């Protein structure tokens, strides 16, 4: 038998004319020289070829197109990771990149902030302008913000229900009069720049509610008559919480809660001691450091105080906490007084959080881009039902509960405008709820028709369209065909309705179901800009920050924790495409993009679940840079109450109308329970009266047969 091994011809390797440069991962020097292969190294070479191709070892020179593409991706990383542009010149970063690709040098700060940033910003602008021009039924959002450098910046965003938000522009009004006319000018300029000067893509304008913005909304509606204007729903709920907290004894409680949190978060030693005591007692919720004068955040701060009550008391009872020992400072006397010697503190903090909880839940549930006007009204009615069922508990303040109910009643009538009620009425599951207490003091079908005709007159509809609208609204209120049935997605239900003979009501319902009732998207823009303008990136001009913010907004549309997202970004797919892909379903039918589960279908809603995830995590106390407990957050409560006073001064007094939402005089809470369960409204029974009112001899069979 012949041995194949012995019969194989000897392999002869030809000497190579030139050396091959490869990356040697095991050497200190990134480039090594491969000498001509000898026969003794054939087996080793074959093994290497099995492990990878030669392209995996050889560093090919990058073409100009490859270099530009790599630079653009590097810029996206710098912006999305929120690191300073000067970091691109870091020697360790360049050393790392040279290990990956010796021929690639990262762009320095100047090309990053000029050529590359301009190119990426131009690409984003073209994409967003094209998207804006092809979009319909958008809501314009306008708000102001003060950055770290005390610039007065106004942002304009185009938003839609379950839609990709578009940043239209940032304008620096520092040193200028930021009045209503100026706000109108910057919005008109943004519209012209984005290629939609006629504003036909927009149906509504939503802002917060100071006097300037109230005037701006009137001017904008006067210029573009079809625009419906709204005050931000989330700002209104935030003011509602503040008005409830304006109860004098509760103001003292909020101040004391903030003082307690501020001290322990600002102390090296006692903050750490509290952390260890909490771990020993297995308390996993830490103190929240409030950094803004929003009532939403102040309530979360109060929630964070109630959980570690036992660790706080145990820590404050220590001898070294009440008296200096071994050169260590004691717990501040006023904090000791609050924790140990103020018996009304704990029950009142608990009462405040119990009363404010449903309103904070509503803010959480309505801040998504899927929330419609009807969703906001449902959340508000849910708050009313919850507060109406509240009763006194041990050691609580009866006057505060009465104050909270009266305040909610008064502000409910300010928040729930006729348009809000009408939008609720046009939800296919809620037409009975909206007029459920018409016999008492609630809205009636006639009031809904009046609101609809007011909008039709504003939109300059013909008399024929208005008449058909009235007819359809009456049929809709009785659930007659084709308005029988319903589903949770109101817009989808109305879009599937036949257009023939029902175009007026269908068009009006789709428009109201497409309005964004809050300015959450522009608030998120400012939040992103605040993250961009860090201590190391605080010298940006407003123009540079606008470019960076727009790019970051598109790169941050979805969480990059989704497994496929990294590959999509690196592969050059735009964030809008990522957004669309996130909205598609996976193989098991789940939607990647998070939807707004309205009508309280969440598994665990509220403060103690999704709303305060940071409070549920194990305590993560971060020592401050200095040892003093005094912080600018000490004055946050005073700032919040001062801001509340300014908001109240700017408000237009609500029309005094009879009826109480808390007492169930405006809506039937039993009907709300049906909506909450998602039950479809049953059609009214037909009146089967067979006896007519025609007098004898009026007509005959023969006469009609001859016609």
Coordinates of C-alpha atoms in Angstrom, one line a residue, residues 81-83 524-535 537:
X81 CA -21.4 59.4 23.9
X82 CA -21.4 63.1 25.0
X83 CA -17.6 63.4 25.3
X524 CA -36.5 66.4 26.2
X525 CA -34.5 68.5 23.7
X526 CA -33.5 70.9 26.4
X527 CA -32.6 68.0 28.7
X528 CA -30.4 66.6 26.0
X529 CA -28.8 70.0 25.4
X530 CA -28.1 70.2 29.2
X531 CA -26.3 66.9 29.0
X532 CA -24.3 68.0 26.0
X533 CA -23.3 71.3 27.7
X534 CA -21.2 69.7 30.4
X535 CA -18.5 71.4 32.4
X537 CA -18.2 71.4 26.9

